[in-house]
Amino acid sequence: MSSPVHSSLFAEKTLKSATSCSPVSLYLAPWVVPVSSPVIRDGAVAVSDGRILAVGSSSSLQAQFAGAGIETCQGVLLPGLVNAHIHLELSAFTELPRPTPDETFCDWIRSLIDVRQENRMAPEETARAARQMLQQQHAAGVLLLLDIGNIQSSPLSVTTHAAHVVNLLELLGPDAKAEERVLARIASLPDSVAATPHAPYSTTRGIMTALKQRADRLQHIFSLHVAESADEVELLRSGQGCFRAFLEERGAWENAFPGRGIDSRGTVGYLEQLGLLDSNLLCVHCVQVSEEEVRMLAERGCKVCLCPGSNRFLNVGIVPLELMLRHGLLPAIGTDSIASNEELDLWREMRILREDHPGVNPARIMTMATLGGALAMGREQDFGTLAPGRKAIFLNACSPALQGARNMEQLFDRLTGGGCPDKIRWIGEG
Ligand SMILES: [Zn+2]
């Protein structure tokens, strides 16, 4: 994973070589939001050789880099957004209805399975919808995505698109028969394929621990759906509820829950007992977690990704964000798939977080959508902030509301509460 020491050495090296011979470009704007340092009024970003050299006030950088090419921008310069949880291969499944109040999370899973079986799509059709979704994401300011999919030979992995996509192959198997098959598959996977489990309710302990050992060996992120619904916690705690009925329906109920000798008070506690909690673990959702579990996640350096739009769509509750921040977690944000969300728009996700958590500082929510995502994916040396050494690809966002912001508080309020800005332009591409 990334190392801050490496990042700073790299930044120095870049600065030296660039100042000696490479041309420097300066981008000036009324507002610069570096995320890792305070907002700069009338700020500038200096770039050279595809990396950021410096971020500062417009006057100081113009003096420091006299002779640099200058571009004056309107609005705000900020890092590209990070969507830390999406399922691109589900992009064609736009028709799934929002569950009614008397439907359970398991009912939604049944609908998804049925729709996927009824509408078996040609691989080209799946890939086309996924590429279109990726284009939409990028056009709306997303630079880095963590994509979870069940198709191993997905044409998505050879995308030539400008967004940076990390693909994880998602594996699952709820009973002994499936475990045998999945373990054999894991053993035959090439090292170039990063694989991860779906969720504790759908994946046996044997599969999860085998995938964790493999992820540690290959040094890639270990991401799974965690504590998304109260139904999941009920299954782990007592072996009852709609998930038990769902597993029974499919002939996959083996009395695995509550696990013998395992204290299954919650999903995070369950994962802890399996030895899965560490800084390589990315827990997606974490809606139904106790304070004890939040503390455990923070102490072990685990990463968390919130999907507020999906949680609202599926009516599974509201994440304890204030608690997470108080314990020192900086969650990432994801849209999840179009099968469980009205639209996949990270600006809307920020707005939903604002609505659900009016006490949380909007600047923190902006940090989650950028640096939080980069940290969750171990890519903070390249993405998530405007700082020396980072990739020189960033956003210029513009709208009358942003241009009318009179101070930093108004700026963050409008960035996180106003939806996607009217104009999004990428700087540093092509
Ligand atoms: Zn998901």
Coordinates of C-alpha atoms and ligand atoms in Angstrom, one line a residue:
M1 CA 0.0 0.0 0.0
S2 CA 1.1 3.6 -0.2
S3 CA 3.7 5.3 1.9
P4 CA 3.7 9.0 2.9
V5 CA 7.5 8.9 3.0
H6 CA 7.5 7.7 -0.6
S7 CA 5.1 10.5 -1.6
S8 CA 7.1 13.3 -0.1
L9 CA 10.4 12.0 -1.6
F10 CA 8.6 11.8 -5.0
A11 CA 7.3 15.3 -4.6
E12 CA 10.9 16.7 -4.0
K13 CA 12.2 14.8 -6.9
T14 CA 9.5 16.1 -9.2
L15 CA 10.0 19.7 -8.0
K16 CA 13.8 19.6 -8.7
S17 CA 13.6 18.1 -12.2
A18 CA 10.7 20.4 -13.1
T19 CA 12.3 23.6 -12.0
S20 CA 15.5 22.7 -13.8
C21 CA 14.1 21.9 -17.3
S22 CA 10.4 21.0 -17.7
P23 CA 7.8 23.7 -18.6
V24 CA 5.5 24.7 -15.8
S25 CA 1.9 25.6 -16.1
L26 CA 0.0 27.7 -13.6
Y27 CA -3.8 27.4 -13.1
L28 CA -5.3 30.4 -11.3
A29 CA -8.8 30.5 -9.8
P30 CA -10.9 32.5 -7.4
W31 CA -11.0 29.4 -5.1
V32 CA -8.6 26.5 -4.7
V33 CA -9.7 23.6 -2.5
P34 CA -6.6 21.5 -1.8
V35 CA -8.6 19.3 0.8
S36 CA -5.3 18.5 2.6
S37 CA -4.7 22.1 3.5
P38 CA -6.8 25.3 4.0
V39 CA -8.9 26.7 1.1
I40 CA -7.1 29.5 -0.8
R41 CA -8.9 32.6 -2.0
D42 CA -7.4 33.7 -5.4
G43 CA -5.2 30.6 -5.4
A44 CA -3.1 28.7 -8.0
V45 CA -1.9 25.3 -8.8
A46 CA 1.5 24.8 -10.5
V47 CA 2.0 21.6 -12.5
S48 CA 4.8 20.1 -14.6
D49 CA 5.5 16.7 -16.0
G50 CA 2.0 15.4 -15.1
R51 CA 2.4 16.1 -11.4
I52 CA 1.5 19.0 -9.1
L53 CA 4.5 21.1 -8.1
A54 CA 2.9 23.5 -5.7
V55 CA -0.4 24.9 -4.4
G56 CA -0.6 28.5 -3.0
S57 CA -1.8 32.0 -3.5
S58 CA -1.9 33.2 -7.1
S59 CA 0.6 36.0 -6.4
S60 CA 3.2 33.9 -4.6
L61 CA 3.1 31.1 -7.3
Q62 CA 3.3 33.7 -10.1
A63 CA 6.4 35.1 -8.4
Q64 CA 7.9 31.6 -7.8
F65 CA 7.3 30.4 -11.3
A66 CA 7.9 33.5 -13.4
G67 CA 7.7 32.6 -17.1
A68 CA 5.2 29.7 -16.5
G69 CA 2.3 29.4 -18.9
I70 CA -0.8 30.8 -17.2
E71 CA -4.5 29.8 -17.5
T72 CA -7.0 31.7 -15.6
C73 CA -10.1 29.7 -14.5
Q74 CA -13.5 30.7 -13.1
G75 CA -15.0 29.0 -10.1
V76 CA -13.2 26.4 -8.1
L77 CA -10.2 24.1 -8.5
L78 CA -10.5 20.9 -6.5
P79 CA -9.4 17.2 -6.6
G80 CA -11.3 14.8 -8.7
L81 CA -13.9 12.8 -6.8
V82 CA -13.5 9.2 -5.7
N83 CA -16.4 6.7 -6.0
A84 CA -15.2 4.0 -3.7
H85 CA -18.1 1.5 -4.4
I86 CA -19.8 0.9 -7.6
H87 CA -20.9 -2.2 -9.6
L88 CA -20.5 -1.1 -13.2
E89 CA -21.7 -4.4 -14.6
L90 CA -25.1 -3.8 -13.2
S91 CA -25.4 -0.5 -15.1
A92 CA -28.2 -1.8 -17.4
F93 CA -30.4 -2.8 -14.4
T94 CA -32.2 0.5 -14.1
E95 CA -35.7 -0.9 -13.7
L96 CA -35.5 -2.3 -10.3
P97 CA -38.3 -0.7 -8.2
R98 CA -37.6 0.8 -4.8
P99 CA -38.8 -1.7 -2.1
T100 CA -42.1 -0.8 -0.5
P101 CA -42.1 -0.2 3.3
D102 CA -43.3 -3.8 4.0
E103 CA -40.6 -5.4 1.9
T104 CA -37.3 -6.6 3.4
F105 CA -33.8 -6.3 2.2
C106 CA -34.0 -10.0 1.2
D107 CA -37.0 -9.2 -1.0
W108 CA -34.8 -6.7 -2.9
I109 CA -32.0 -9.4 -3.3
R110 CA -34.7 -11.8 -4.7
S111 CA -35.8 -9.2 -7.2
L112 CA -32.2 -8.5 -8.3
I113 CA -31.5 -12.2 -8.8
D114 CA -34.7 -12.7 -10.7
V115 CA -34.1 -9.7 -13.0
R116 CA -30.5 -10.9 -13.7
Q117 CA -31.8 -14.3 -14.5
E118 CA -34.7 -13.1 -16.7
N119 CA -32.6 -10.6 -18.6
R120 CA -29.5 -12.5 -19.4
M121 CA -27.6 -9.9 -21.3
A122 CA -25.0 -10.4 -24.0
P123 CA -21.5 -9.5 -22.7
E124 CA -21.4 -6.6 -25.2
E125 CA -24.6 -5.1 -23.8
T126 CA -23.4 -5.3 -20.3
A127 CA -20.1 -3.7 -21.3
R128 CA -21.7 -1.0 -23.3
A129 CA -23.9 0.0 -20.3
A130 CA -20.9 -0.1 -18.0
R131 CA -18.8 2.1 -20.3
Q132 CA -21.6 4.6 -20.6
M133 CA -21.9 4.7 -16.8
L134 CA -18.2 5.2 -16.5
Q135 CA -18.3 8.1 -19.0
Q136 CA -21.1 9.6 -17.0
Q137 CA -19.1 9.3 -13.8
H138 CA -16.1 10.9 -15.3
A139 CA -18.1 13.7 -16.9
A140 CA -19.5 14.5 -13.4
G141 CA -16.1 14.8 -11.9
V142 CA -15.2 11.3 -10.7
L143 CA -11.5 10.4 -11.3
L144 CA -11.1 7.2 -9.4
L145 CA -13.5 4.3 -8.9
L146 CA -13.5 1.0 -7.1
D147 CA -15.6 -1.4 -9.2
I148 CA -17.0 -4.7 -7.9
G149 CA -18.1 -7.3 -10.4
N150 CA -19.0 -11.0 -10.7
I151 CA -17.7 -11.4 -14.3
Q152 CA -14.1 -12.3 -14.3
S153 CA -13.3 -11.7 -18.0
S154 CA -15.1 -8.4 -18.0
P155 CA -14.3 -6.2 -21.0
L156 CA -14.4 -3.4 -18.5
S157 CA -10.9 -4.3 -17.2
V158 CA -9.4 -3.2 -20.5
T159 CA -11.2 0.2 -20.6
T160 CA -9.2 3.0 -22.2
H161 CA -11.3 5.6 -20.5
A162 CA -9.8 8.5 -18.7
A163 CA -11.2 7.6 -15.3
H164 CA -9.0 5.3 -13.2
V165 CA -10.8 2.1 -12.3
V166 CA -9.7 -0.6 -9.9
N167 CA -11.7 -3.9 -10.5
L168 CA -12.3 -6.4 -7.8
L169 CA -13.9 -9.8 -8.7
E170 CA -16.6 -10.6 -6.2
L171 CA -17.0 -14.2 -5.1
L172 CA -19.7 -15.7 -2.9
G173 CA -21.0 -19.1 -1.7
P174 CA -23.2 -19.7 1.3
D175 CA -22.8 -23.4 2.0
A176 CA -20.3 -26.3 2.0
K177 CA -20.9 -27.3 -1.6
A178 CA -20.5 -23.8 -2.9
E179 CA -17.4 -23.3 -0.7
E180 CA -15.7 -26.3 -2.2
R181 CA -16.3 -24.9 -5.7
V182 CA -15.3 -21.3 -4.9
L183 CA -12.1 -22.4 -3.1
A184 CA -11.1 -24.4 -6.2
R185 CA -11.8 -21.3 -8.3
I186 CA -9.7 -19.1 -5.9
A187 CA -6.8 -21.5 -6.2
S188 CA -6.9 -21.2 -10.0
L189 CA -7.2 -17.4 -10.3
P190 CA -4.3 -15.7 -11.9
D191 CA -2.5 -13.2 -9.6
S192 CA -3.6 -10.4 -12.0
V193 CA -7.2 -10.8 -10.7
A194 CA -8.0 -9.1 -7.4
A195 CA -10.8 -11.0 -5.7
T196 CA -13.0 -10.2 -2.7
P197 CA -16.0 -11.6 -0.9
H198 CA -19.6 -10.3 -1.3
A199 CA -20.9 -10.3 2.3
P200 CA -20.8 -12.3 5.5
Y201 CA -24.4 -13.5 5.0
S202 CA -23.7 -14.9 1.5
T203 CA -20.1 -16.1 1.9
T204 CA -18.8 -18.9 4.1
R205 CA -16.1 -18.2 6.7
G206 CA -13.8 -20.5 4.7
I207 CA -14.2 -18.5 1.5
M208 CA -13.7 -15.2 3.3
T209 CA -10.5 -16.2 5.1
A210 CA -9.1 -17.7 1.9
L211 CA -9.8 -14.5 0.0
K212 CA -8.3 -12.4 2.8
Q213 CA -5.0 -14.4 2.8
R214 CA -4.9 -14.0 -0.9
A215 CA -5.5 -10.3 -0.8
D216 CA -2.8 -9.9 1.8
R217 CA -0.4 -11.9 -0.3
L218 CA -1.2 -9.8 -3.4
Q219 CA -1.4 -6.5 -1.5
H220 CA -4.8 -5.5 -2.8
I221 CA -7.9 -4.0 -1.1
F222 CA -10.2 -6.5 0.7
S223 CA -13.6 -4.9 0.3
L224 CA -17.0 -6.4 1.3
H225 CA -20.5 -5.3 2.1
V226 CA -20.8 -5.0 5.9
A227 CA -23.8 -4.4 8.2
E228 CA -25.9 -3.1 5.4
S229 CA -29.2 -4.1 7.0
A230 CA -30.7 -5.0 10.4
D231 CA -31.7 -8.4 8.7
E232 CA -28.0 -9.2 8.3
V233 CA -27.2 -8.5 11.9
E234 CA -30.2 -10.6 13.0
L235 CA -28.9 -13.6 10.9
L236 CA -25.4 -13.3 12.4
R237 CA -26.7 -12.9 16.0
S238 CA -29.5 -15.4 16.1
G239 CA -29.7 -17.4 12.9
Q240 CA -33.2 -16.1 12.3
G241 CA -35.0 -13.6 10.1
C242 CA -35.5 -13.1 6.4
F243 CA -32.0 -14.1 5.5
R244 CA -32.5 -17.5 7.1
A245 CA -35.7 -17.9 5.1
F246 CA -33.8 -16.8 1.9
L247 CA -31.0 -19.4 2.5
E248 CA -33.6 -22.1 3.3
E249 CA -35.4 -21.4 0.0
R250 CA -32.2 -22.0 -1.8
G251 CA -31.3 -25.1 0.1
A252 CA -28.2 -23.4 1.5
W253 CA -29.2 -23.2 5.2
E254 CA -26.6 -25.2 7.2
N255 CA -27.0 -23.7 10.7
A256 CA -23.9 -21.7 10.3
F257 CA -25.3 -18.8 12.2
P258 CA -24.8 -17.9 15.0
G259 CA -21.3 -19.3 14.5
R260 CA -20.3 -21.9 17.1
G261 CA -17.8 -20.4 19.4
I262 CA -18.1 -17.0 17.7
D263 CA -19.5 -14.0 19.5
S264 CA -21.7 -12.6 16.7
R265 CA -23.2 -9.5 18.3
G266 CA -22.7 -7.6 15.1
T267 CA -21.1 -7.9 11.7
V268 CA -17.9 -6.1 12.6
G269 CA -17.6 -8.2 15.7
Y270 CA -18.1 -11.3 13.6
L271 CA -15.3 -10.2 11.1
E272 CA -13.1 -9.4 14.1
Q273 CA -13.4 -13.0 15.3
L274 CA -12.4 -14.3 11.9
G275 CA -9.2 -12.2 12.0
L276 CA -10.3 -9.9 9.1
L277 CA -10.0 -6.5 10.7
D278 CA -6.9 -4.6 9.5
S279 CA -5.9 -1.5 7.4
N280 CA -6.5 -3.5 4.2
L281 CA -10.2 -4.1 4.9
L282 CA -12.7 -1.8 3.3
C283 CA -16.1 -2.2 4.9
V284 CA -18.9 -0.9 2.6
H285 CA -22.1 0.5 4.1
C286 CA -21.7 0.0 7.9
V287 CA -25.3 1.2 8.6
Q288 CA -26.0 -1.2 11.4
V289 CA -22.9 -0.9 13.6
S290 CA -22.6 -0.3 17.4
E291 CA -20.3 2.2 18.9
E292 CA -18.1 -0.6 20.1
E293 CA -17.8 -1.8 16.5
V294 CA -17.0 1.7 15.2
R295 CA -14.3 2.0 17.9
M296 CA -12.9 -1.4 16.7
L297 CA -12.9 -0.3 13.1
A298 CA -11.0 2.9 14.0
E299 CA -8.5 1.1 16.3
R300 CA -7.6 -1.5 13.6
G301 CA -7.2 1.2 10.9
C302 CA -10.0 -0.3 8.8
K303 CA -11.5 1.7 6.0
V304 CA -15.2 2.4 5.6
C305 CA -17.2 3.4 2.6
L306 CA -20.7 4.9 2.9
C307 CA -23.4 4.6 0.3
P308 CA -26.2 6.9 1.6
G309 CA -28.2 7.0 -1.6
S310 CA -28.4 3.2 -1.8
N311 CA -29.2 3.0 2.0
R312 CA -32.1 5.4 1.4
F313 CA -33.3 3.5 -1.6
L314 CA -33.4 0.2 0.2
N315 CA -34.7 1.8 3.4
V316 CA -32.0 0.1 5.6
G317 CA -31.3 3.0 8.0
I318 CA -28.9 5.9 8.3
V319 CA -25.2 5.4 9.1
P320 CA -23.8 6.7 12.4
L321 CA -21.5 9.1 10.6
E322 CA -21.0 11.5 13.6
L323 CA -19.9 8.5 15.7
M324 CA -17.4 7.4 13.0
L325 CA -15.9 10.9 12.7
R326 CA -15.7 11.2 16.5
H327 CA -13.7 7.9 16.7
G328 CA -11.3 9.2 14.0
L329 CA -12.6 7.4 10.9
L330 CA -12.7 9.3 7.6
P331 CA -15.2 7.3 5.5
A332 CA -15.1 7.2 1.7
I333 CA -18.3 7.6 -0.3
G334 CA -19.7 5.3 -3.0
T335 CA -22.8 5.2 -5.1
D336 CA -23.3 1.4 -5.2
S337 CA -25.1 0.2 -8.3
I338 CA -28.0 1.6 -10.3
A339 CA -30.0 -1.5 -9.1
S340 CA -30.1 0.0 -5.6
N341 CA -30.0 3.7 -6.2
E342 CA -32.0 6.3 -8.1
E343 CA -29.0 7.8 -9.8
L344 CA -25.2 7.3 -9.5
D345 CA -24.1 10.8 -8.7
L346 CA -21.5 11.5 -6.1
W347 CA -22.6 15.1 -5.7
R348 CA -26.1 13.8 -4.8
E349 CA -24.5 11.4 -2.3
M350 CA -22.8 14.3 -0.6
R351 CA -26.2 16.2 -0.5
I352 CA -27.9 13.1 1.0
L353 CA -25.2 13.0 3.7
R354 CA -25.8 16.7 4.4
E355 CA -29.5 16.0 4.8
D356 CA -29.0 13.0 7.0
H357 CA -26.3 14.6 9.1
P358 CA -26.9 18.3 9.4
G359 CA -24.4 18.6 12.2
V360 CA -21.5 17.4 10.2
N361 CA -19.2 20.1 8.8
P362 CA -19.7 20.2 4.9
A363 CA -15.9 20.5 4.5
R364 CA -15.6 17.0 6.1
I365 CA -18.1 15.7 3.6
M366 CA -16.0 17.1 0.7
T367 CA -12.9 15.5 2.3
M368 CA -14.7 12.1 2.4
A369 CA -15.6 12.3 -1.3
T370 CA -12.0 13.0 -2.3
L371 CA -9.3 12.1 0.2
G372 CA -11.5 9.6 2.1
G373 CA -11.9 7.6 -1.1
A374 CA -8.2 7.8 -2.1
L375 CA -7.2 6.6 1.4
A376 CA -9.7 3.7 1.2
M377 CA -8.2 2.6 -2.1
G378 CA -4.6 3.1 -0.9
R379 CA -4.1 5.7 -3.8
E380 CA -3.6 8.9 -1.8
Q381 CA -0.1 9.4 -3.3
D382 CA -1.8 10.1 -6.6
F383 CA -5.4 11.2 -5.9
G384 CA -7.7 12.8 -3.4
T385 CA -5.9 16.1 -2.7
L386 CA -4.2 19.0 -4.5
A387 CA -0.7 18.7 -3.1
P388 CA 2.9 18.4 -4.4
G389 CA 3.5 15.1 -6.1
R390 CA -0.1 14.2 -6.8
K391 CA -1.2 13.5 -10.4
A392 CA -1.9 16.8 -12.2
I393 CA -5.4 15.9 -13.1
F394 CA -8.0 17.9 -11.2
L395 CA -11.4 19.5 -11.5
N396 CA -12.5 23.0 -12.4
A397 CA -16.1 23.4 -11.1
C398 CA -18.2 26.4 -12.0
S399 CA -21.8 27.6 -11.3
P400 CA -23.4 30.9 -10.4
A401 CA -23.8 29.6 -6.8
L402 CA -20.1 28.7 -6.5
Q403 CA -19.0 32.0 -8.0
G404 CA -21.3 33.9 -5.7
A405 CA -19.8 32.3 -2.5
R406 CA -18.6 35.0 -0.2
N407 CA -16.6 32.8 2.2
M408 CA -15.2 29.3 2.7
E409 CA -18.3 28.2 4.7
Q410 CA -20.6 29.2 1.8
L411 CA -18.3 27.5 -0.7
F412 CA -18.4 24.1 1.1
D413 CA -22.1 24.5 1.7
R414 CA -22.7 24.9 -2.0
L415 CA -20.2 22.3 -3.1
T416 CA -21.7 19.6 -1.0
G417 CA -25.3 20.7 -0.9
G418 CA -26.0 22.0 -4.4
G419 CA -25.7 18.9 -6.5
C420 CA -23.4 18.6 -9.5
P421 CA -22.1 22.0 -10.6
D422 CA -23.3 23.4 -13.9
K423 CA -19.8 23.2 -15.5
I424 CA -17.3 20.5 -14.8
R425 CA -14.0 20.7 -16.7
W426 CA -11.0 18.5 -16.3
I427 CA -7.6 20.1 -16.1
G428 CA -4.5 18.2 -17.0
E429 CA -5.9 15.6 -19.5
G430 CA -5.4 14.9 -23.1
Ligands
ZN1 ZN -22.5 -3.0 -3.5

